Coordinates of C-alpha atoms and ligand atoms in Angstrom, one line a residue:
M1 CA -136.3 75.1 54.0
Q2 CA -136.4 76.6 56.3
I3 CA -133.6 80.1 56.6
V4 CA -132.1 80.9 59.8
R5 CA -130.0 84.0 60.8
Q6 CA -129.8 83.2 65.0
L7 CA -129.4 81.4 67.4
D8 CA -133.1 80.8 69.0
P9 CA -135.0 80.1 66.2
L10 CA -132.5 77.5 65.1
R11 CA -132.2 75.6 68.8
D12 CA -136.0 75.9 68.3
A13 CA -135.6 73.9 65.0
L14 CA -133.5 71.1 65.6
A15 CA -135.6 70.5 69.5
E16 CA -138.8 70.0 66.3
F17 CA -136.7 67.9 64.9
R18 CA -135.3 65.8 67.3
K19 CA -138.1 65.2 68.6
A20 CA -139.4 63.8 65.5
G21 CA -137.0 61.3 66.1
L22 CA -134.6 62.2 63.0
K23 CA -131.0 61.9 61.9
I24 CA -130.2 65.9 62.2
G25 CA -126.6 65.8 58.7
L26 CA -124.3 69.2 58.8
V27 CA -122.9 70.3 55.6
P28 CA -120.5 73.6 56.8
T29 CA -120.0 75.3 53.3
M30 CA -118.3 79.2 53.2
G31 CA -121.4 79.4 50.0
A32 CA -121.6 80.4 46.4
L33 CA -122.2 76.3 46.1
H34 CA -121.4 74.1 42.8
A35 CA -121.6 70.4 42.7
G36 CA -118.9 69.4 45.2
H37 CA -120.8 71.2 48.2
M38 CA -123.5 69.8 46.7
R39 CA -122.3 66.1 46.7
L40 CA -122.2 65.9 50.7
V41 CA -125.8 66.9 50.5
E42 CA -126.6 64.5 48.5
V43 CA -124.8 62.0 50.9
A44 CA -125.7 63.6 53.9
R45 CA -129.3 63.3 52.2
E46 CA -128.9 59.1 51.9
Q47 CA -127.6 58.8 55.6
C48 CA -130.1 60.9 57.5
D49 CA -133.4 62.3 57.8
A50 CA -133.2 65.6 57.9
V51 CA -130.3 67.7 56.5
V52 CA -129.2 71.7 58.3
A53 CA -127.2 73.5 55.8
S54 CA -124.8 76.1 56.7
I55 CA -123.2 79.3 54.4
F56 CA -120.6 81.6 56.8
V57 CA -118.2 83.3 55.0
N58 CA -116.1 83.5 58.2
P59 CA -113.4 86.1 58.5
T60 CA -111.3 84.4 61.0
Q61 CA -109.9 81.4 58.3
F62 CA -108.6 84.6 56.3
G63 CA -105.2 86.5 56.4
E64 CA -104.0 90.0 56.5
G65 CA -104.2 90.4 52.1
E66 CA -106.7 87.3 51.6
D67 CA -109.1 87.4 49.6
L68 CA -112.2 87.7 52.5
D69 CA -113.8 90.6 51.5
A70 CA -113.7 89.3 47.2
Y71 CA -114.8 86.3 48.5
P72 CA -118.1 85.4 46.3
R73 CA -122.0 86.0 48.2
Q74 CA -125.1 84.4 46.5
E75 CA -126.7 83.6 48.8
V76 CA -130.6 82.8 47.2
A77 CA -129.2 81.5 44.4
D78 CA -127.0 79.3 47.4
A79 CA -130.8 78.8 49.2
A80 CA -132.7 77.2 46.0
L81 CA -129.5 75.2 44.8
L82 CA -130.2 73.8 48.8
D83 CA -134.3 74.1 48.7
A84 CA -134.7 72.1 45.6
A85 CA -131.3 69.2 46.5
G86 CA -134.2 68.4 49.7
V87 CA -132.5 70.1 52.4
E88 CA -134.6 71.1 55.4
L89 CA -132.6 74.0 57.5
L90 CA -130.5 77.0 55.9
W91 CA -128.6 78.3 58.9
A92 CA -127.2 81.4 57.4
P93 CA -126.0 83.1 61.2
T94 CA -124.9 86.8 61.6
A95 CA -121.9 87.9 61.9
D96 CA -121.8 89.1 65.3
Q97 CA -124.6 85.6 66.7
M98 CA -121.0 83.7 65.9
Y99 CA -118.6 86.1 66.4
P100 CA -121.0 88.7 69.7
S101 CA -119.2 91.4 71.3
G102 CA -116.1 90.1 73.6
Y103 CA -116.1 87.2 71.9
A104 CA -112.1 85.9 73.3
T105 CA -111.7 82.4 72.6
S106 CA -109.5 80.1 69.4
V107 CA -109.5 76.9 69.1
S108 CA -106.4 75.0 67.4
V109 CA -105.3 72.5 66.7
T110 CA -101.5 71.5 66.6
G111 CA -99.6 69.6 65.4
I112 CA -101.3 68.1 61.9
S113 CA -102.2 71.9 60.7
D114 CA -98.5 72.9 60.6
G115 CA -97.7 72.1 56.8
L116 CA -98.7 72.5 53.1
C117 CA -101.5 75.4 53.9
G118 CA -101.1 75.7 58.1
A119 CA -98.1 77.1 56.9
A120 CA -98.8 78.7 53.8
R121 CA -101.7 80.7 55.4
P122 CA -100.2 81.2 59.2
G123 CA -103.4 80.7 61.2
H124 CA -105.6 79.9 59.3
F125 CA -106.8 76.5 60.8
D126 CA -107.1 77.3 64.1
G127 CA -110.5 79.8 62.3
V128 CA -111.3 76.6 60.7
A129 CA -111.3 74.5 64.1
T130 CA -112.9 77.2 65.9
V131 CA -116.0 77.5 63.9
V132 CA -116.1 74.1 63.3
A133 CA -116.1 73.8 67.0
K134 CA -119.0 75.9 67.1
L135 CA -121.2 74.3 64.7
F136 CA -121.1 71.4 66.1
N137 CA -121.8 72.7 69.1
Q138 CA -124.6 75.1 67.9
V139 CA -126.5 72.0 66.0
R140 CA -125.0 69.4 67.4
P141 CA -125.4 67.0 64.3
D142 CA -125.0 63.1 64.3
A143 CA -123.4 63.6 61.1
A144 CA -121.1 66.9 59.6
Y145 CA -119.7 66.2 56.3
F146 CA -116.6 67.5 54.7
G147 CA -114.9 67.6 51.4
E148 CA -111.5 66.0 50.9
K149 CA -111.0 68.5 48.4
D150 CA -109.6 70.2 51.5
Y151 CA -107.9 67.2 53.0
Q152 CA -105.9 68.9 55.8
Q153 CA -109.2 70.7 56.2
L154 CA -110.7 67.0 57.0
A155 CA -108.2 66.2 59.0
V156 CA -107.6 68.6 61.5
I157 CA -111.7 68.8 61.7
R158 CA -111.4 65.1 62.3
R159 CA -108.7 65.5 65.4
M160 CA -110.5 68.3 67.3
A161 CA -113.2 66.5 67.2
R162 CA -111.6 63.8 68.9
D163 CA -109.8 65.4 71.0
L164 CA -112.2 67.5 72.3
D165 CA -115.2 64.8 72.4
F166 CA -117.4 65.1 69.9
T167 CA -118.9 62.0 69.1
H168 CA -120.4 62.1 65.6
D169 CA -119.4 61.6 62.4
I170 CA -117.6 63.0 61.0
V171 CA -117.6 61.6 56.7
G172 CA -115.0 62.2 54.7
V173 CA -116.4 63.1 50.2
P174 CA -114.4 62.6 47.8
T175 CA -113.4 66.0 45.4
V176 CA -116.2 66.1 42.7
R177 CA -114.0 67.7 39.1
D178 CA -114.2 69.5 35.7
P179 CA -115.1 66.9 33.5
D180 CA -111.1 67.9 32.6
G181 CA -110.2 67.1 35.8
L182 CA -109.8 70.5 37.9
A183 CA -110.7 69.8 41.8
L184 CA -114.8 72.3 41.8
S185 CA -113.9 75.0 43.9
S186 CA -115.7 78.4 44.4
R187 CA -113.1 80.1 44.1
N188 CA -112.9 78.9 40.5
A189 CA -114.2 81.4 40.2
Y190 CA -111.9 83.6 39.9
L191 CA -110.2 82.2 36.3
T192 CA -110.9 84.3 33.7
A193 CA -111.2 81.9 30.5
E194 CA -106.9 81.6 29.8
Q195 CA -106.2 80.8 32.7
R196 CA -109.5 78.7 33.6
A197 CA -108.0 76.3 30.5
N198 CA -104.6 77.0 31.8
A199 CA -105.3 75.8 35.7
V200 CA -105.7 72.2 34.3
A201 CA -102.1 71.9 33.7
L202 CA -102.3 71.2 38.2
P203 CA -104.2 67.8 38.2
E204 CA -102.5 67.0 35.1
A205 CA -99.3 67.4 36.8
M206 CA -100.6 65.8 39.8
R207 CA -101.5 62.3 38.2
E208 CA -98.9 62.0 36.8
A209 CA -96.7 62.7 39.1
A210 CA -98.4 60.0 41.6
T211 CA -98.3 57.5 38.4
A212 CA -94.8 58.0 38.1
I213 CA -94.1 58.2 41.8
A214 CA -96.4 55.1 42.3
D215 CA -94.3 53.2 39.4
G216 CA -91.2 53.2 42.1
G217 CA -90.3 56.6 40.9
K218 CA -87.2 58.9 42.9
V219 CA -90.3 60.9 44.4
A220 CA -88.1 64.6 44.9
A221 CA -87.0 64.1 40.6
I222 CA -91.0 63.6 40.1
L223 CA -92.2 66.3 42.5
E224 CA -89.4 68.7 41.2
A225 CA -90.3 67.6 37.0
A226 CA -94.7 68.1 37.8
K227 CA -93.0 71.5 39.7
A228 CA -91.5 72.8 36.4
R229 CA -94.2 71.9 34.3
I230 CA -96.5 73.9 36.9
L231 CA -94.6 76.7 36.2
A232 CA -95.0 76.4 33.1
S233 CA -98.8 76.3 32.8
G234 CA -99.4 80.0 33.5
F235 CA -98.5 79.4 37.1
H236 CA -96.2 82.0 38.9
K237 CA -96.9 80.2 42.8
I238 CA -96.1 77.2 43.8
D239 CA -96.8 77.5 48.0
Y240 CA -95.8 73.4 47.9
L241 CA -95.8 70.0 46.0
E242 CA -95.6 67.2 48.3
L243 CA -96.6 63.6 49.1
R244 CA -98.5 62.5 52.0
D245 CA -98.5 60.6 54.1
A246 CA -102.2 60.2 53.9
N247 CA -103.5 59.6 57.8
T248 CA -100.7 61.6 59.2
L249 CA -99.9 63.9 56.6
A250 CA -96.7 63.2 57.6
L251 CA -94.3 64.5 54.9
L252 CA -92.6 61.4 52.9
D253 CA -89.5 61.6 50.8
V254 CA -90.1 57.3 49.6
F255 CA -93.6 55.7 48.8
T256 CA -95.2 53.9 51.6
K257 CA -99.8 53.5 51.3
P258 CA -101.0 55.6 51.9
A259 CA -100.3 58.0 51.1
R260 CA -101.0 61.5 48.9
L261 CA -99.7 64.2 47.3
F262 CA -101.2 67.3 48.0
A263 CA -100.7 70.9 46.2
A264 CA -101.0 74.5 46.4
A265 CA -100.3 77.1 43.6
H266 CA -101.3 80.7 42.2
I267 CA -101.9 81.4 38.8
G268 CA -102.8 84.6 38.4
P269 CA -104.5 85.8 41.4
T270 CA -106.0 83.4 42.4
R271 CA -104.4 79.8 45.0
L272 CA -105.6 76.5 43.9
I273 CA -105.4 73.3 45.6
D274 CA -105.5 70.0 45.2
N275 CA -105.0 66.7 46.3
I276 CA -105.5 63.3 45.2
P277 CA -104.5 59.4 46.1
L278 CA -102.1 56.7 45.6
S279 CA -102.7 53.5 45.0
Ligands
AMP1 P1 -116.1 75.6 51.4 O1 -117.7 76.5 51.1 O2 -115.3 75.8 50.0 O3 -116.3 75.9 52.6 O4 -116.5 74.6 50.9 C1 -117.2 73.5 52.2 C2 -117.3 72.8 51.5 O5 -117.6 72.1 50.6 C3 -115.9 71.7 52.3 O6 -116.0 70.6 53.3 C4 -115.6 71.3 51.3 O7 -114.4 70.2 51.6 C5 -116.3 70.5 50.6 N1 -115.5 71.3 48.9 C6 -115.6 72.2 48.2 N2 -114.8 71.9 46.8 C7 -115.5 70.8 47.0 C8 -114.6 69.6 45.9 N3 -115.0 69.8 44.5 N4 -115.3 68.1 46.3 C9 -115.9 67.5 47.1 N5 -115.6 68.8 48.2 C10 -115.6 69.9 48.0

């Protein structure tokens, strides 16, 4: 696997792939890789001839007081995992390749960025849309792979790609979970053993609420009960627990298909997010 940190060698390597007629799949990440990221790589390998993974801890998507400095960085281990998984090229740009001196442009996707994590983390999705647009232009992939774990992010990227005329496929990959149901996340590494044991209350409460809503129960009452259960299980703050339209992300107070349940909650210093479909 080639590891590339500068734009010129990236373009040279990609030109070789294109000359060979290879279909290029892009898997953007912030590193600290786990089985969720590796599932994206696996799907990309099934669908493409050459997989490019990127690792860049993007400063512009972190807000004041968030975990930019503490975010886990383990590039040697990540590179070994990607290499073993058959990734052809690791794009690990330096910050000045992404945001050179004088950098002044931002991509803002209105509407779909507003609620959920957009409300709790102002500016977050501008940072995400900007860096992903740059990655799309740098790599010009045939397909790009994103996890449903970050479902609003996936929706923002789909909207951005349509609006800015990126024509490659955007592929969403279902969330990979630990056996007890907790969604895999690089931020799970922050959890103490006790917090990790308690964290499972989030997907459990969500699953029960989703079932009760799909069975015809009253949405508001069910969500209030689920919140109380989450707060009684070691979480100290809930940013949101909401039922939304799975396509538009519009808030739903009555169950209509297709719907998804979305949550973000804090346990110790760690903010966890999750979402599940309602059947
Ligand atoms: P991150 O490194 O957190 O920016 O994530 C990089 C990509 O991996 C994003 O598209 C995430 O949605 C995806 N991802 C993260 N965790 C999971 C998971 N548990 N299952 C599936 N995809 C995931």
